[in-house]
């Protein structure tokens, strides 16, 4: 049974007489364990609730439109606690973080329910056959961290003796019509090269129920004492990986009409290759995995620049970014300056001293690195930062310093923008809405 914390005013359940503090036992005769049961069984137009109130069992019948929410709210979003990861992956980024950061940053979730509800990727090692049967029954598509389809190698990479045998769940799900988005964190010397080819061949055999695959390079920080001796990708290794993936793209496009597998943008940056044209990314199925994000960003910026009109006087701004996207941000800044002579737009890349120089993405830049490397510079009228540096819904950086802390230390106002070319140009031009 799950405790009902509150009800939405005017909702079907509130109108029926369900009250805060009641215990939800079942919906239409089905026991409710978590949010998936609740959402699935409550989708019907006629709903019978079994409720326990002060030890007494009550029944409520509700008529509503299909998929309308009953209006029940619980103590937690999942209606119970998150499932933590039972793996010890050799590439786990959380294991490479320094001590002393806020506690929530060290929690490793591997909860399949968050895959359906929030798009998280899961390894399936927490799941039992009954969980897979429920996914199939509910027809829930899922995002899977595969990494390799070689069972022995998966056990080694994930330090979980069940990791190899749980690969069978991928086949069960796909063969039952469940659509899967897959990701592979690629580690030089482990699951790249021939092992990557094997994984792509195996997953390709499940088409069309493999909706998409992303291959992303491993991130390695300086905090790896006692951990597996991982290597980072060289430009040559990144280029070889791109070539493998693009060969499979060609094959899948010919056979299925879609490229299906995509290297993340970082591979092109490491290999010093141009980001592919827009059409290569199709409908951007792996955007949140950093696949096509830069292409979309550049396209948006070009569209924004074509439509923009300058208003006001001279403006001088500084954009702080990671080393990887630095060349592209420089190109965009130069184009803006060429279009608008009133504009001066400096771009500074921030070396990641906090996590180590091998971490070159913008989203892992900390406030203390910004302060140390920008202090004393003429930053102009405003410092522009990506919102990826900031904890969502707050003004807090990874190292727990805040935007006001950085503004005070650098004596400049800060403006953040999402990974959106239109927003970046608005920030550069100082346009407010």
CSV table of C-alpha atoms in Angstrom, one decimal:
chain,number,residue,atom,x,y,z
A,1,UNK,CA,0.0,0.0,0.0
A,2,UNK,CA,1.1,3.5,-0.8
A,3,UNK,CA,0.2,6.6,1.3
A,4,UNK,CA,-1.6,9.4,-0.4
A,5,UNK,CA,0.0,12.7,0.6
A,6,UNK,CA,-2.5,15.1,-1.0
A,7,UNK,CA,-5.0,15.5,-3.8
A,8,UNK,CA,-5.3,18.0,-6.7
A,9,UNK,CA,-8.2,20.2,-6.0
A,10,UNK,CA,-11.2,19.4,-8.2
A,11,UNK,CA,-9.6,16.1,-9.5
A,12,UNK,CA,-11.6,13.0,-10.1
A,13,UNK,CA,-10.3,11.3,-6.9
A,14,UNK,CA,-10.9,14.4,-4.8
A,15,UNK,CA,-14.5,14.6,-6.1
A,16,UNK,CA,-15.0,11.0,-5.3
A,17,UNK,CA,-14.0,11.5,-1.6
A,18,UNK,CA,-10.5,10.1,-1.4
A,19,UNK,CA,-8.6,12.0,1.3
A,20,UNK,CA,-5.0,12.8,2.2
A,21,UNK,CA,-3.5,10.1,4.5
A,22,UNK,CA,-5.5,7.3,2.8
A,23,UNK,CA,-3.6,4.2,1.7
A,24,UNK,CA,-3.9,3.2,-1.9
A,25,UNK,CA,-4.1,-0.6,-2.1
A,26,UNK,CA,-5.2,-1.4,-5.6
A,27,UNK,CA,-6.6,0.0,-8.9
A,28,UNK,CA,-9.2,-2.2,-10.7
A,29,UNK,CA,-8.0,-5.1,-8.6
A,30,UNK,CA,-4.3,-4.6,-9.4
A,31,UNK,CA,-1.9,-4.1,-6.6
A,32,UNK,CA,-0.1,-0.7,-6.9
A,33,UNK,CA,3.6,-0.9,-6.0
A,34,UNK,CA,4.9,2.2,-7.7
A,35,UNK,CA,4.2,5.0,-10.2
A,36,UNK,CA,4.2,2.7,-13.2
A,37,UNK,CA,1.4,0.6,-11.8
A,38,UNK,CA,-0.4,3.8,-10.8
A,39,UNK,CA,-0.1,5.4,-14.3
A,40,UNK,CA,-0.9,2.2,-16.2
A,41,UNK,CA,-3.9,1.0,-14.3
A,42,UNK,CA,-5.4,4.4,-13.7
A,43,UNK,CA,-5.5,5.2,-17.5
A,44,UNK,CA,-8.9,3.5,-17.9
A,45,UNK,CA,-12.2,5.5,-18.2
A,46,UNK,CA,-13.7,3.5,-15.2
A,47,UNK,CA,-11.5,3.1,-12.2
A,48,UNK,CA,-12.2,1.3,-8.9
A,49,UNK,CA,-9.9,2.2,-6.1
A,50,UNK,CA,-9.4,0.1,-3.0
A,51,UNK,CA,-8.4,2.4,-0.2
A,52,UNK,CA,-7.6,1.8,3.5
A,53,UNK,CA,-8.5,4.6,5.9
A,54,UNK,CA,-7.9,4.2,9.6
A,55,UNK,CA,-7.7,0.4,9.2
A,56,UNK,CA,-11.0,0.3,7.3
A,57,UNK,CA,-11.2,-0.8,3.7
A,58,UNK,CA,-13.1,1.5,1.4
A,59,UNK,CA,-14.0,1.3,-2.3
A,60,UNK,CA,-14.4,4.3,-4.7
A,61,UNK,CA,-15.7,4.1,-8.2
A,62,UNK,CA,-14.5,6.9,-10.6
A,63,UNK,CA,-15.6,7.7,-14.1
A,64,UNK,CA,-13.3,9.9,-16.1
A,65,UNK,CA,-11.8,10.5,-19.5
A,66,UNK,CA,-9.1,8.1,-20.7
A,67,UNK,CA,-5.6,8.9,-19.5
A,68,UNK,CA,-6.9,11.8,-17.2
A,69,UNK,CA,-5.0,11.8,-14.0
A,70,UNK,CA,-6.8,10.7,-10.9
A,71,UNK,CA,-5.2,13.6,-9.0
A,72,UNK,CA,-3.5,11.6,-6.3
A,73,UNK,CA,-0.1,12.9,-5.0
A,74,UNK,CA,2.4,10.8,-3.1
A,75,UNK,CA,5.4,11.3,-0.8
A,76,UNK,CA,7.8,10.7,-3.7
A,77,UNK,CA,7.6,10.9,-7.4
A,78,UNK,CA,8.2,7.2,-7.8
A,79,UNK,CA,6.0,6.3,-4.9
A,80,UNK,CA,9.0,4.6,-3.3
A,81,UNK,CA,12.8,5.1,-3.3
A,82,UNK,CA,15.0,5.2,-6.3
A,83,UNK,CA,16.9,2.0,-7.2
A,84,UNK,CA,20.6,2.6,-6.9
A,85,UNK,CA,23.2,1.1,-9.3
A,86,UNK,CA,24.6,-2.3,-8.4
A,87,UNK,CA,27.5,-2.0,-10.9
A,88,UNK,CA,31.1,-0.8,-10.5
A,89,UNK,CA,31.7,0.2,-14.1
A,90,UNK,CA,35.3,0.9,-14.9
A,91,UNK,CA,34.3,4.2,-16.7
A,92,UNK,CA,31.8,5.4,-14.0
A,93,UNK,CA,32.1,9.2,-13.8
A,94,UNK,CA,30.8,9.3,-10.2
A,95,UNK,CA,33.7,7.1,-9.0
A,96,UNK,CA,36.0,9.7,-10.5
A,97,UNK,CA,34.7,12.7,-8.6
A,98,UNK,CA,36.6,14.4,-5.8
A,99,UNK,CA,35.4,14.0,-2.2
A,100,UNK,CA,33.6,16.7,-0.4
A,101,UNK,CA,30.9,17.6,-3.0
A,102,UNK,CA,27.2,17.6,-2.2
A,103,UNK,CA,25.8,14.2,-1.4
A,104,UNK,CA,23.3,14.0,-4.3
A,105,UNK,CA,26.1,14.1,-6.8
A,106,UNK,CA,27.4,10.7,-5.6
A,107,UNK,CA,24.1,8.8,-6.0
A,108,UNK,CA,24.1,6.3,-8.9
A,109,UNK,CA,20.6,5.6,-10.1
A,110,UNK,CA,19.9,2.6,-12.3
A,111,UNK,CA,16.1,2.8,-12.1
A,112,UNK,CA,14.2,1.5,-15.1
A,113,UNK,CA,11.1,3.6,-14.1
A,114,UNK,CA,13.2,6.7,-14.7
A,115,UNK,CA,14.0,5.4,-18.1
A,116,UNK,CA,10.3,5.6,-19.1
A,117,UNK,CA,9.5,8.8,-17.2
A,118,UNK,CA,12.6,10.9,-17.6
A,119,UNK,CA,14.7,9.3,-20.3
A,120,UNK,CA,17.4,7.9,-18.1
A,121,UNK,CA,19.6,5.1,-19.4
A,122,UNK,CA,19.6,1.8,-17.4
A,123,UNK,CA,21.9,-1.2,-17.5
A,124,UNK,CA,19.1,-3.8,-16.8
A,125,UNK,CA,21.3,-5.4,-14.1
A,126,UNK,CA,18.7,-4.5,-11.4
A,127,UNK,CA,15.9,-6.1,-13.2
A,128,UNK,CA,14.4,-9.6,-12.8
A,129,UNK,CA,12.3,-11.5,-15.3
A,130,UNK,CA,9.1,-10.3,-13.7
A,131,UNK,CA,10.2,-6.7,-14.3
A,132,UNK,CA,10.8,-7.4,-18.0
A,133,UNK,CA,7.4,-9.1,-18.2
A,134,UNK,CA,5.8,-6.0,-16.8
A,135,UNK,CA,7.7,-3.7,-19.3
A,136,UNK,CA,6.4,-5.9,-22.1
A,137,UNK,CA,2.8,-6.0,-20.7
A,138,UNK,CA,2.7,-2.2,-20.3
A,139,UNK,CA,4.4,-1.7,-23.8
A,140,UNK,CA,7.0,0.7,-22.3
A,141,UNK,CA,9.9,1.7,-24.5
A,142,UNK,CA,13.2,1.9,-22.7
A,143,UNK,CA,16.7,3.4,-22.8
A,144,UNK,CA,19.5,0.9,-22.3
A,145,UNK,CA,23.2,1.3,-21.4
A,146,UNK,CA,24.6,-1.6,-23.4
A,147,UNK,CA,28.3,-0.7,-23.7
A,148,UNK,CA,29.1,-4.1,-25.2
A,149,UNK,CA,27.2,-7.2,-26.4
A,150,UNK,CA,30.1,-9.5,-25.4
A,151,UNK,CA,28.9,-11.1,-22.2
A,152,UNK,CA,32.4,-11.7,-20.7
A,153,UNK,CA,33.5,-8.1,-21.6
A,154,UNK,CA,30.3,-6.6,-20.1
A,155,UNK,CA,31.0,-8.4,-16.8
A,156,UNK,CA,34.5,-7.0,-16.8
A,157,UNK,CA,33.5,-3.5,-17.7
A,158,UNK,CA,30.6,-3.3,-15.3
A,159,UNK,CA,32.2,-5.4,-12.4
A,160,UNK,CA,28.9,-7.2,-12.1
A,161,UNK,CA,28.8,-11.0,-12.5
A,162,UNK,CA,25.2,-10.8,-13.8
A,163,UNK,CA,25.9,-8.1,-16.4
A,164,UNK,CA,26.5,-10.6,-19.2
A,165,UNK,CA,23.5,-12.8,-18.7
A,166,UNK,CA,21.2,-9.7,-18.4
A,167,UNK,CA,22.0,-9.0,-22.1
A,168,UNK,CA,19.2,-11.6,-22.8
A,169,UNK,CA,16.7,-9.0,-21.6
A,170,UNK,CA,17.6,-6.7,-24.6
A,171,UNK,CA,16.7,-9.5,-27.0
A,172,UNK,CA,13.5,-10.3,-25.1
A,173,UNK,CA,12.3,-6.7,-25.1
A,174,UNK,CA,13.2,-6.1,-28.8
A,175,UNK,CA,11.6,-9.4,-29.9
A,176,UNK,CA,8.4,-8.4,-28.0
A,177,UNK,CA,8.1,-5.2,-30.0
A,178,UNK,CA,9.5,-2.9,-27.3
A,179,UNK,CA,11.5,0.0,-28.8
A,180,UNK,CA,15.0,0.6,-27.4
A,181,UNK,CA,17.3,3.5,-27.5
A,182,UNK,CA,20.8,2.3,-26.7
A,183,UNK,CA,24.1,3.9,-25.6
A,184,UNK,CA,27.7,2.6,-25.6
A,185,UNK,CA,30.3,4.4,-23.5
A,186,UNK,CA,33.4,3.6,-25.6
A,187,UNK,CA,36.7,3.0,-23.8
A,188,UNK,CA,39.9,2.7,-25.8
A,189,UNK,CA,41.4,-0.8,-25.6
A,190,UNK,CA,38.2,-2.3,-24.1
A,191,UNK,CA,35.0,-2.0,-26.2
A,192,UNK,CA,36.3,0.0,-29.2
A,193,UNK,CA,37.5,-1.4,-32.6
A,194,UNK,CA,36.4,-5.0,-33.2
A,195,UNK,CA,34.4,-5.1,-30.0
A,196,UNK,CA,32.4,-2.1,-31.1
A,197,UNK,CA,31.8,-3.7,-34.5
A,198,UNK,CA,30.4,-6.8,-32.7
A,199,UNK,CA,28.1,-4.7,-30.6
A,200,UNK,CA,26.7,-2.7,-33.5
A,201,UNK,CA,26.2,-5.9,-35.5
A,202,UNK,CA,24.4,-7.6,-32.7
A,203,UNK,CA,22.2,-4.7,-32.0
A,204,UNK,CA,21.6,-4.2,-35.7
A,205,UNK,CA,20.1,-7.7,-35.8
A,206,UNK,CA,17.3,-6.4,-33.6
A,207,UNK,CA,16.3,-3.7,-36.1
A,208,UNK,CA,13.8,-2.1,-36.4
A,209,UNK,CA,13.1,-2.4,-32.7
A,210,UNK,CA,16.4,-0.7,-31.9
A,211,UNK,CA,15.3,2.9,-32.4
A,212,UNK,CA,18.7,4.5,-32.0
A,213,UNK,CA,22.2,4.0,-30.7
A,214,UNK,CA,24.7,6.5,-29.4
A,215,UNK,CA,28.4,5.9,-29.0
A,216,UNK,CA,30.1,8.4,-26.6
A,217,UNK,CA,33.7,8.6,-25.6
A,218,UNK,CA,34.7,7.8,-22.0
A,219,UNK,CA,35.4,10.8,-19.7
A,220,UNK,CA,38.5,10.4,-17.5
A,221,UNK,CA,39.1,12.8,-14.6
A,222,UNK,CA,42.3,13.2,-12.5
A,223,UNK,CA,40.6,11.4,-9.6
A,224,UNK,CA,41.3,7.8,-10.6
A,225,UNK,CA,43.6,6.4,-7.9
A,226,UNK,CA,43.0,2.7,-7.4
A,227,UNK,CA,40.6,2.6,-10.4
A,228,UNK,CA,41.0,0.8,-13.8
A,229,UNK,CA,43.7,2.4,-15.9
A,230,UNK,CA,41.5,3.9,-18.6
A,231,UNK,CA,42.9,5.8,-21.5
A,232,UNK,CA,41.3,8.7,-23.4
A,233,UNK,CA,40.7,8.8,-27.1
A,234,UNK,CA,43.5,10.1,-29.3
A,235,UNK,CA,42.6,12.0,-32.5
A,236,UNK,CA,43.5,8.9,-34.5
A,237,UNK,CA,41.4,6.6,-32.2
A,238,UNK,CA,38.5,9.0,-32.4
A,239,UNK,CA,38.7,9.0,-36.2
A,240,UNK,CA,38.8,5.2,-36.4
A,241,UNK,CA,35.7,5.0,-34.2
A,242,UNK,CA,33.9,7.5,-36.4
A,243,UNK,CA,34.8,5.5,-39.5
A,244,UNK,CA,33.4,2.3,-37.9
A,245,UNK,CA,30.2,4.0,-37.0
A,246,UNK,CA,29.7,5.7,-40.3
A,247,UNK,CA,30.2,2.4,-42.1
A,248,UNK,CA,27.3,1.0,-40.0
A,249,UNK,CA,25.3,4.1,-40.7
A,250,UNK,CA,25.6,3.4,-44.4
A,251,UNK,CA,24.6,-0.2,-44.0
A,252,UNK,CA,21.6,0.5,-41.8
A,253,UNK,CA,20.5,3.3,-44.1
A,254,UNK,CA,20.5,1.0,-47.1
A,255,UNK,CA,18.7,-1.8,-45.2
A,256,UNK,CA,16.3,0.1,-43.0
A,257,UNK,CA,16.1,3.6,-44.3
A,258,UNK,CA,17.7,5.1,-41.1
A,259,UNK,CA,21.2,5.5,-39.9
A,260,UNK,CA,20.3,4.4,-36.4
A,261,UNK,CA,23.7,4.7,-34.8
A,262,UNK,CA,25.5,8.0,-34.2
A,263,UNK,CA,28.8,9.0,-32.7
A,264,UNK,CA,28.5,11.9,-30.2
A,265,UNK,CA,29.8,15.3,-31.2
A,266,UNK,CA,32.8,14.9,-29.0
A,267,UNK,CA,34.3,12.3,-31.3
A,268,UNK,CA,34.4,14.8,-34.1
A,269,UNK,CA,35.9,17.4,-31.9
A,270,UNK,CA,38.6,15.0,-30.7
A,271,UNK,CA,39.3,13.8,-34.2
A,272,UNK,CA,39.3,17.5,-35.5
A,273,UNK,CA,36.7,16.6,-38.1
A,274,UNK,CA,33.9,18.8,-39.3
A,275,UNK,CA,30.5,18.2,-37.6
A,276,UNK,CA,28.3,16.4,-40.2
A,277,UNK,CA,25.5,18.2,-42.0
A,278,UNK,CA,22.0,18.5,-40.6
A,279,UNK,CA,20.4,15.7,-42.6
A,280,UNK,CA,22.8,13.1,-41.1
A,281,UNK,CA,21.2,13.5,-37.7
A,282,UNK,CA,17.7,12.7,-39.1
A,283,UNK,CA,15.3,13.5,-36.2
A,284,UNK,CA,18.1,14.0,-33.6
A,285,UNK,CA,17.1,10.8,-31.7
A,286,UNK,CA,20.1,10.9,-29.4
A,287,UNK,CA,20.3,14.7,-28.8
A,288,UNK,CA,20.4,14.4,-25.0
A,289,UNK,CA,23.5,12.1,-25.4
A,290,UNK,CA,25.3,14.9,-27.2
A,291,UNK,CA,24.6,13.6,-30.7
A,292,UNK,CA,24.0,16.4,-33.1
A,293,UNK,CA,23.8,19.1,-30.4
A,294,UNK,CA,26.5,21.2,-32.0
A,295,UNK,CA,25.0,20.9,-35.5
A,296,UNK,CA,21.6,22.0,-34.2
A,297,UNK,CA,23.3,24.8,-32.3
A,298,UNK,CA,25.1,26.1,-35.3
A,299,UNK,CA,22.0,25.9,-37.5
A,300,UNK,CA,20.0,27.8,-35.0
A,301,UNK,CA,22.7,30.4,-34.6
A,302,UNK,CA,22.8,30.9,-38.4
A,303,UNK,CA,19.0,31.3,-38.6
A,304,UNK,CA,19.1,33.8,-35.7
A,305,UNK,CA,21.9,35.8,-37.3
A,306,UNK,CA,20.0,36.0,-40.6
A,307,UNK,CA,17.0,37.5,-38.9
A,308,UNK,CA,18.8,39.7,-36.3
A,309,UNK,CA,18.8,43.5,-36.4
A,310,UNK,CA,21.1,45.6,-34.2
A,311,UNK,CA,19.6,48.1,-31.8
A,312,UNK,CA,21.5,50.2,-29.4
A,313,UNK,CA,25.2,51.2,-29.0
A,314,UNK,CA,28.5,49.4,-28.7
A,315,UNK,CA,28.6,46.1,-26.8
A,316,UNK,CA,31.5,44.0,-25.5
A,317,UNK,CA,30.9,40.5,-24.1
A,318,UNK,CA,33.0,37.4,-23.2
A,319,UNK,CA,31.9,33.8,-23.7
A,320,UNK,CA,33.5,31.2,-21.4
A,321,UNK,CA,33.4,27.7,-22.8
A,322,UNK,CA,35.1,24.3,-22.6
A,323,UNK,CA,38.1,23.4,-24.7
A,324,UNK,CA,36.1,21.0,-27.0
A,325,UNK,CA,33.5,23.4,-28.4
A,326,UNK,CA,35.9,26.4,-28.2
A,327,UNK,CA,36.7,26.5,-32.0
A,328,UNK,CA,33.1,26.4,-32.9
A,329,UNK,CA,32.1,29.1,-30.5
A,330,UNK,CA,34.9,31.2,-31.9
A,331,UNK,CA,33.5,30.8,-35.4
A,332,UNK,CA,30.1,31.9,-34.3
A,333,UNK,CA,31.5,34.9,-32.4
A,334,UNK,CA,33.5,36.0,-35.4
A,335,UNK,CA,30.4,35.7,-37.6
A,336,UNK,CA,28.4,37.9,-35.2
A,337,UNK,CA,31.2,40.5,-35.1
A,338,UNK,CA,31.3,40.6,-38.9
A,339,UNK,CA,27.6,41.1,-39.1
A,340,UNK,CA,27.5,43.8,-36.4
A,341,UNK,CA,30.6,46.1,-36.2
A,342,UNK,CA,29.2,47.6,-32.9
A,343,UNK,CA,29.9,44.2,-31.3
A,344,UNK,CA,33.1,42.8,-29.6
A,345,UNK,CA,32.7,39.2,-28.6
A,346,UNK,CA,35.7,37.5,-26.9
A,347,UNK,CA,35.8,33.8,-26.3
A,348,UNK,CA,37.8,32.1,-23.6
A,349,UNK,CA,38.2,28.4,-23.1
A,350,UNK,CA,38.4,27.3,-19.5
A,351,UNK,CA,40.9,24.6,-18.6
A,352,UNK,CA,39.3,22.1,-16.2
A,353,UNK,CA,41.7,22.1,-13.3
A,354,UNK,CA,38.9,20.9,-11.0
A,355,UNK,CA,38.4,17.5,-12.7
A,356,UNK,CA,41.5,17.5,-14.8
A,357,UNK,CA,42.5,18.8,-18.2
A,358,UNK,CA,41.2,15.6,-19.9
A,359,UNK,CA,37.7,16.9,-19.2
A,360,UNK,CA,37.0,19.3,-21.9
A,361,UNK,CA,33.2,19.7,-22.1
A,362,UNK,CA,31.5,23.0,-21.0
A,363,UNK,CA,29.0,21.4,-18.7
A,364,UNK,CA,31.6,20.3,-16.1
A,365,UNK,CA,33.3,23.7,-15.7
A,366,UNK,CA,33.2,24.9,-12.1
A,367,UNK,CA,33.0,28.3,-10.6
A,368,UNK,CA,36.4,28.2,-9.1
A,369,UNK,CA,38.0,27.5,-12.5
A,370,UNK,CA,36.1,30.4,-14.0
A,371,UNK,CA,37.3,32.7,-11.2
A,372,UNK,CA,40.9,31.6,-11.3
A,373,UNK,CA,41.3,31.9,-15.1
A,374,UNK,CA,39.2,35.0,-15.8
A,375,UNK,CA,40.1,37.2,-12.8
A,376,UNK,CA,41.8,40.4,-13.9
A,377,UNK,CA,40.6,40.2,-17.5
A,378,UNK,CA,38.5,42.8,-19.2
A,379,UNK,CA,35.4,40.8,-19.6
A,380,UNK,CA,33.4,43.7,-21.1
A,381,UNK,CA,29.7,44.4,-20.3
A,382,UNK,CA,28.7,40.8,-19.5
A,383,UNK,CA,30.1,37.3,-19.1
A,384,UNK,CA,28.1,34.7,-21.0
A,385,UNK,CA,27.9,31.1,-19.7
A,386,UNK,CA,26.1,28.0,-20.7
A,387,UNK,CA,23.3,27.0,-18.4
A,388,UNK,CA,24.8,23.4,-18.5
A,389,UNK,CA,27.3,24.6,-15.9
A,390,UNK,CA,24.5,25.3,-13.4
A,391,UNK,CA,22.4,22.9,-11.5
A,392,UNK,CA,18.9,22.9,-13.0
A,393,UNK,CA,16.5,25.2,-11.3
A,394,UNK,CA,19.2,27.0,-9.4
A,395,UNK,CA,22.2,29.3,-9.7
A,396,UNK,CA,24.7,26.8,-8.2
A,397,UNK,CA,27.8,25.4,-10.0
A,398,UNK,CA,29.1,21.9,-9.4
A,399,UNK,CA,31.5,23.1,-6.7
A,400,UNK,CA,28.6,24.7,-4.8
A,401,UNK,CA,29.6,28.3,-5.6
A,402,UNK,CA,26.8,30.4,-7.1
A,403,UNK,CA,26.5,32.9,-9.9
A,404,UNK,CA,26.5,35.8,-7.5
A,405,UNK,CA,29.8,34.5,-6.0
A,406,UNK,CA,31.4,34.5,-9.5
A,407,UNK,CA,29.9,37.9,-10.4
A,408,UNK,CA,31.4,39.4,-7.2
A,409,UNK,CA,34.8,37.8,-7.7
A,410,UNK,CA,35.0,38.9,-11.4
A,411,UNK,CA,33.2,42.2,-11.0
A,412,UNK,CA,31.0,41.5,-14.0
A,413,UNK,CA,27.3,40.5,-14.5
A,414,UNK,CA,26.7,37.0,-15.8
A,415,UNK,CA,24.0,35.8,-18.2
A,416,UNK,CA,23.3,32.1,-18.9
A,417,UNK,CA,21.7,30.6,-22.0
A,418,UNK,CA,20.7,27.1,-22.9
A,419,UNK,CA,22.3,25.1,-25.7
A,420,UNK,CA,20.2,27.0,-28.2
A,421,UNK,CA,21.7,29.2,-31.0
A,422,UNK,CA,18.9,31.7,-30.8
A,423,UNK,CA,19.4,32.2,-27.1
A,424,UNK,CA,23.2,32.6,-27.5
A,425,UNK,CA,22.8,35.3,-30.1
A,426,UNK,CA,20.2,37.1,-27.9
A,427,UNK,CA,22.7,36.9,-25.0
A,428,UNK,CA,25.6,38.2,-27.3
A,429,UNK,CA,23.4,41.1,-28.5
A,430,UNK,CA,22.0,41.9,-25.1
A,431,UNK,CA,18.4,41.3,-26.1
A,432,UNK,CA,16.0,40.9,-23.2
A,433,UNK,CA,12.5,39.5,-23.3
